[in-house]
PDB file of C-alpha atoms in Angstrom:
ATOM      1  CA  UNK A   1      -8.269  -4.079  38.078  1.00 66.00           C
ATOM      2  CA  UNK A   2      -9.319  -1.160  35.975  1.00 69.00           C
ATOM      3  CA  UNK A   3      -5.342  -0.171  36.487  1.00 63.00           C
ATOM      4  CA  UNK A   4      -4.082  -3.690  34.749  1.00 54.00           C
ATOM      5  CA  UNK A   5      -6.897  -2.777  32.171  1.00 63.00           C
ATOM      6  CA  UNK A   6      -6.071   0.233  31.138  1.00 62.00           C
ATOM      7  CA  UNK A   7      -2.061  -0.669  30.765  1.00 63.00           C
ATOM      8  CA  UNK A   8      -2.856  -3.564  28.932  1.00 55.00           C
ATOM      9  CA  UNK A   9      -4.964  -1.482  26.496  1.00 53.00           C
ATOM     10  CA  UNK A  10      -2.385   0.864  26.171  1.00 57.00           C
ATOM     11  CA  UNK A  11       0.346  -1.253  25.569  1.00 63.00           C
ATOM     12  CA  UNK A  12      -1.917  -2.955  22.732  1.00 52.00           C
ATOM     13  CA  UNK A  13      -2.619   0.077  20.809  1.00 52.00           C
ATOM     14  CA  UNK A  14       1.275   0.889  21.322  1.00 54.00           C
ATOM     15  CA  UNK A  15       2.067  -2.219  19.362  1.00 51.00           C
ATOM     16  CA  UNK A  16      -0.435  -1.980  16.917  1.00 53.00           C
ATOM     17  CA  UNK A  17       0.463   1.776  16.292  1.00 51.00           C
ATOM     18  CA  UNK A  18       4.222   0.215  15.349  1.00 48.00           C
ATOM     19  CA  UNK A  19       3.287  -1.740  12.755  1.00 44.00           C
ATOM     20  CA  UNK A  20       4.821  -1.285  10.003  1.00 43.00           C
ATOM     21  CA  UNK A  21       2.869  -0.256   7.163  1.00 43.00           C
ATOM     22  CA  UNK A  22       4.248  -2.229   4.045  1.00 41.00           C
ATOM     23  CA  UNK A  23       2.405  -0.232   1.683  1.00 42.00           C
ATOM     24  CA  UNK A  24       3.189   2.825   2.771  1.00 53.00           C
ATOM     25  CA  UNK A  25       5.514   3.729  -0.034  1.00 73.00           C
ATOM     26  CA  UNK A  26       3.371   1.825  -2.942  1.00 89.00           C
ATOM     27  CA  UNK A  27       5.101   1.674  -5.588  1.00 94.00           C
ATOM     28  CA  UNK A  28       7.673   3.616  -4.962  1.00 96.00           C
ATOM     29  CA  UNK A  29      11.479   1.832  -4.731  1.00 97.00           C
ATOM     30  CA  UNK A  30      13.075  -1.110  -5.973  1.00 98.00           C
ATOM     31  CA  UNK A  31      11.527  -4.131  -7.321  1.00 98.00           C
ATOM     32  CA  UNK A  32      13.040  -7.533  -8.058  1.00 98.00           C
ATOM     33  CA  UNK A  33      11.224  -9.238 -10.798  1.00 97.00           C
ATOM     34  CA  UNK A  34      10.672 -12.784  -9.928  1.00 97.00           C
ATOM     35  CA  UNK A  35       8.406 -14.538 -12.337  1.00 96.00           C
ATOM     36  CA  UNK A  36       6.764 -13.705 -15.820  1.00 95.00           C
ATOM     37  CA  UNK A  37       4.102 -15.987 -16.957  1.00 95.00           C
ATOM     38  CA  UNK A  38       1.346 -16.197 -19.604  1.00 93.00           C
ATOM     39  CA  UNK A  39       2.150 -14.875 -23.261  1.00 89.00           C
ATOM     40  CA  UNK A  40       0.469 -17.287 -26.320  1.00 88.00           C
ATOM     41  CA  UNK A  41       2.366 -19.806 -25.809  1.00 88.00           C
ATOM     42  CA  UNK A  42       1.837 -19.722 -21.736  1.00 88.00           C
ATOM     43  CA  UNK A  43       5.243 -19.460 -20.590  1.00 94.00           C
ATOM     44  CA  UNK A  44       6.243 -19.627 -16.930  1.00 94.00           C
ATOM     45  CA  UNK A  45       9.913 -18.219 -16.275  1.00 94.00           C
ATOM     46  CA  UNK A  46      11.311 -17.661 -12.784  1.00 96.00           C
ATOM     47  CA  UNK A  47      14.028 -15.225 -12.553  1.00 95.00           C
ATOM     48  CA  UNK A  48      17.165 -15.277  -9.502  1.00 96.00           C
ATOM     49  CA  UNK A  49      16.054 -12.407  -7.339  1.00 97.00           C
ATOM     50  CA  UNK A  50      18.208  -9.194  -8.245  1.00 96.00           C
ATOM     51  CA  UNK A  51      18.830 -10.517 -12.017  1.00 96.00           C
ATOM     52  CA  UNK A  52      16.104  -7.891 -13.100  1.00 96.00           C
ATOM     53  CA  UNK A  53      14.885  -4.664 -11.060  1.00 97.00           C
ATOM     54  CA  UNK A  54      12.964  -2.233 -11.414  1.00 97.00           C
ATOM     55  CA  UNK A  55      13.450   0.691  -9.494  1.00 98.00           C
ATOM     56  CA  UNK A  56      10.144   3.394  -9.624  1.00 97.00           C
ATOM     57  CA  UNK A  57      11.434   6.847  -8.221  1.00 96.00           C
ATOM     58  CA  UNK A  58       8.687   9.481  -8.242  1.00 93.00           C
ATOM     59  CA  UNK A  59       7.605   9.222 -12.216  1.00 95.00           C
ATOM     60  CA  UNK A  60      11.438   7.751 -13.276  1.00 97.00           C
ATOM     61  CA  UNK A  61      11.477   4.111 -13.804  1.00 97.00           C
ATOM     62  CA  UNK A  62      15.017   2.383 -13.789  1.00 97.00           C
ATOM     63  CA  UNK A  63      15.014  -1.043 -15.063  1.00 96.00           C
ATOM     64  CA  UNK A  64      18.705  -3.047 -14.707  1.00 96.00           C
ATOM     65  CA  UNK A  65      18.467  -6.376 -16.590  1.00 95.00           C
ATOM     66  CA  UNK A  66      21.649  -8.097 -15.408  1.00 94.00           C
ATOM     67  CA  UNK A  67      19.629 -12.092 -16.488  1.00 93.00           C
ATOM     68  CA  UNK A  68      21.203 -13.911 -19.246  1.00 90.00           C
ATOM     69  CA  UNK A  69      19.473 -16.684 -19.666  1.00 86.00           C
ATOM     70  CA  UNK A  70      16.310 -17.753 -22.208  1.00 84.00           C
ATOM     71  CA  UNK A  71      12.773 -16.018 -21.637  1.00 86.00           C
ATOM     72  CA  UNK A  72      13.534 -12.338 -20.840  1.00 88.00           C
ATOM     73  CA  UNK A  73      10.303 -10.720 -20.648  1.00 89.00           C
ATOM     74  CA  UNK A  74      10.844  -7.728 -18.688  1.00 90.00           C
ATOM     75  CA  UNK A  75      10.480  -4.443 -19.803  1.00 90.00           C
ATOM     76  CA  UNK A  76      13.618  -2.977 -22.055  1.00 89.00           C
ATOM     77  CA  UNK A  77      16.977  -2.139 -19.707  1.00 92.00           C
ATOM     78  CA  UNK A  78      17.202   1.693 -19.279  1.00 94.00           C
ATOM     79  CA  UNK A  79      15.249   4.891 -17.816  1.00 96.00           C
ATOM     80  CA  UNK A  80      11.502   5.422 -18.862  1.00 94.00           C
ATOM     81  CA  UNK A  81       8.733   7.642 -17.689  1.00 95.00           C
ATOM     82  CA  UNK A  82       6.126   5.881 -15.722  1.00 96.00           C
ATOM     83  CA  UNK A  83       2.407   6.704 -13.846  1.00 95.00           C
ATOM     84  CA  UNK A  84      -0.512   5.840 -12.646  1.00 93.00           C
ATOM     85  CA  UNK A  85      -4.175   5.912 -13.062  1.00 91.00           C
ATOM     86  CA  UNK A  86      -6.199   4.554 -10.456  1.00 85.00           C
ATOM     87  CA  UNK A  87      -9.885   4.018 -11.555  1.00 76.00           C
ATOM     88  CA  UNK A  88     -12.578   3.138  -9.650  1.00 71.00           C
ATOM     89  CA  UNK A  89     -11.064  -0.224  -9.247  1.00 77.00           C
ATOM     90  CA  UNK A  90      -8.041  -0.990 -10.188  1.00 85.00           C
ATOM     91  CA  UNK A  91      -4.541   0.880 -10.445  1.00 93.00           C
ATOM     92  CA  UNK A  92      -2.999   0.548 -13.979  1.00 95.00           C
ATOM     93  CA  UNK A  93       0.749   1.619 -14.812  1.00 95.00           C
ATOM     94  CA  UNK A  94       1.585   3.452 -17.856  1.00 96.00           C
ATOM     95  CA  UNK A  95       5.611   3.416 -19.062  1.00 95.00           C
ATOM     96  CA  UNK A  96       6.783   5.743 -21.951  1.00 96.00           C
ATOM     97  CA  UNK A  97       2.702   7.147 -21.857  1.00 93.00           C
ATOM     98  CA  UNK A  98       1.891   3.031 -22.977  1.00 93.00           C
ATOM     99  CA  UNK A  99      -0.628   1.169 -20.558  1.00 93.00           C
ATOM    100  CA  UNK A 100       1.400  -1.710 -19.226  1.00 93.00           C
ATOM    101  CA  UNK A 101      -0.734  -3.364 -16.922  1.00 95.00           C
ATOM    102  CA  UNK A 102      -3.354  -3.323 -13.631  1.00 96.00           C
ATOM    103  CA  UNK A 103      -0.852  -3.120 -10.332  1.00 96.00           C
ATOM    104  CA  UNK A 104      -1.624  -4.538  -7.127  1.00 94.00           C
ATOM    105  CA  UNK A 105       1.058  -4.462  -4.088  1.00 95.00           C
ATOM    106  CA  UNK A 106       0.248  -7.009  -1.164  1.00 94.00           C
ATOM    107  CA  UNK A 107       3.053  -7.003   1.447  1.00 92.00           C
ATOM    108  CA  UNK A 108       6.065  -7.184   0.096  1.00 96.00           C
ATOM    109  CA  UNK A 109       4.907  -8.005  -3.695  1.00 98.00           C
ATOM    110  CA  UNK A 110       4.063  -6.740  -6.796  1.00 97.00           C
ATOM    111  CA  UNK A 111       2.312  -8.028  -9.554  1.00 98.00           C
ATOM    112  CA  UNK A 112       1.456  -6.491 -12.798  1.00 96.00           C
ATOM    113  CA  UNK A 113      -1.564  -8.144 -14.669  1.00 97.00           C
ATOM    114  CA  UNK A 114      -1.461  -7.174 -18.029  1.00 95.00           C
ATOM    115  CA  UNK A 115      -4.899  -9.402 -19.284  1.00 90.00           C
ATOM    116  CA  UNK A 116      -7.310  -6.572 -19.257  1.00 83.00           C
ATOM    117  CA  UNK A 117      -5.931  -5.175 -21.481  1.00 80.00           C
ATOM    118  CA  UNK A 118      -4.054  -7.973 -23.704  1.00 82.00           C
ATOM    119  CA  UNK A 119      -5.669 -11.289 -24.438  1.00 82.00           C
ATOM    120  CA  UNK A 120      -2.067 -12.729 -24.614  1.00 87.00           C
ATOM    121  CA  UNK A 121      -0.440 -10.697 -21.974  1.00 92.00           C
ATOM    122  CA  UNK A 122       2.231 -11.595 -19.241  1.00 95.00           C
ATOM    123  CA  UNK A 123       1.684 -11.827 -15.260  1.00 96.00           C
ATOM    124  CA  UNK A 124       4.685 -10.540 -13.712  1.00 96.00           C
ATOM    125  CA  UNK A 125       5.622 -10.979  -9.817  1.00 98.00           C
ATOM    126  CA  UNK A 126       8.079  -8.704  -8.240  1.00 98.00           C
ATOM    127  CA  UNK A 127       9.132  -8.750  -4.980  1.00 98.00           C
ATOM    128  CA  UNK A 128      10.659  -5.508  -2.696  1.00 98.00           C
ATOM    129  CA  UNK A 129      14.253  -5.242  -2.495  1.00 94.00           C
TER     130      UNK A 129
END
């Protein structure tokens, strides 16, 4: 019995040590942009997956803005500088040495939460590429 126990057990932690880790790379990668909301006015604007990305790559930040439509509020369409800060709390992105927002990656997702820091600011959901 302690056999069948033992197996079991080790076939458990083999599955568990497979997991894949979805934060593992953080930031780092492509991002499609997926939603913006808040502003003054309050705006909610969905965006087709892959019509804006951002692509983070070690301290470069590539943004291609391929959506034509009304309501573009992504970031301007080129290369910038980016980093983060991670206080006690929260982790906040700077692009072009500007804070942009407090960053929080859950799975597959990305929002940026730029309220602490604006009383009108956006909400922005990304999702991994």
């Amino acid at each position: 019995m302690k056999f069948y126990i033992t197996i079991l057990g080790m076939i458990f932690l083999t599955l568990i040590a497979c997991h894949k880790d979805e934060e593992s790379n953080g930031l780092q990668g492509s991002w499609s942009m997926i939603n913006a909301t808040g502003g003054i006015a309050g705006f909610n604007q969905n965006y087709p997956k892959g019509q804006i990305v951002w692509k983070f790559d070690d301290g470069d930040l590539a943004i291609t803005n391929n959506y034509n439509g009304q309501l573009n509020f992504s970031y301007l369409t080129g290369n910038h500088h980016y980093f983060e800060i991670i206080p006690a709390k929260q982790t906040v992105l700077y692009i072009d040495e500007h804070q942009f927002g407090d960053i929080s990656i859950s799975n597959d997702t990305l929002v940026i939460d730029q309220s602490s820091s604006i009383s009108d600011g956006f909400l922005f959901t990304f999702v991994r590429q």
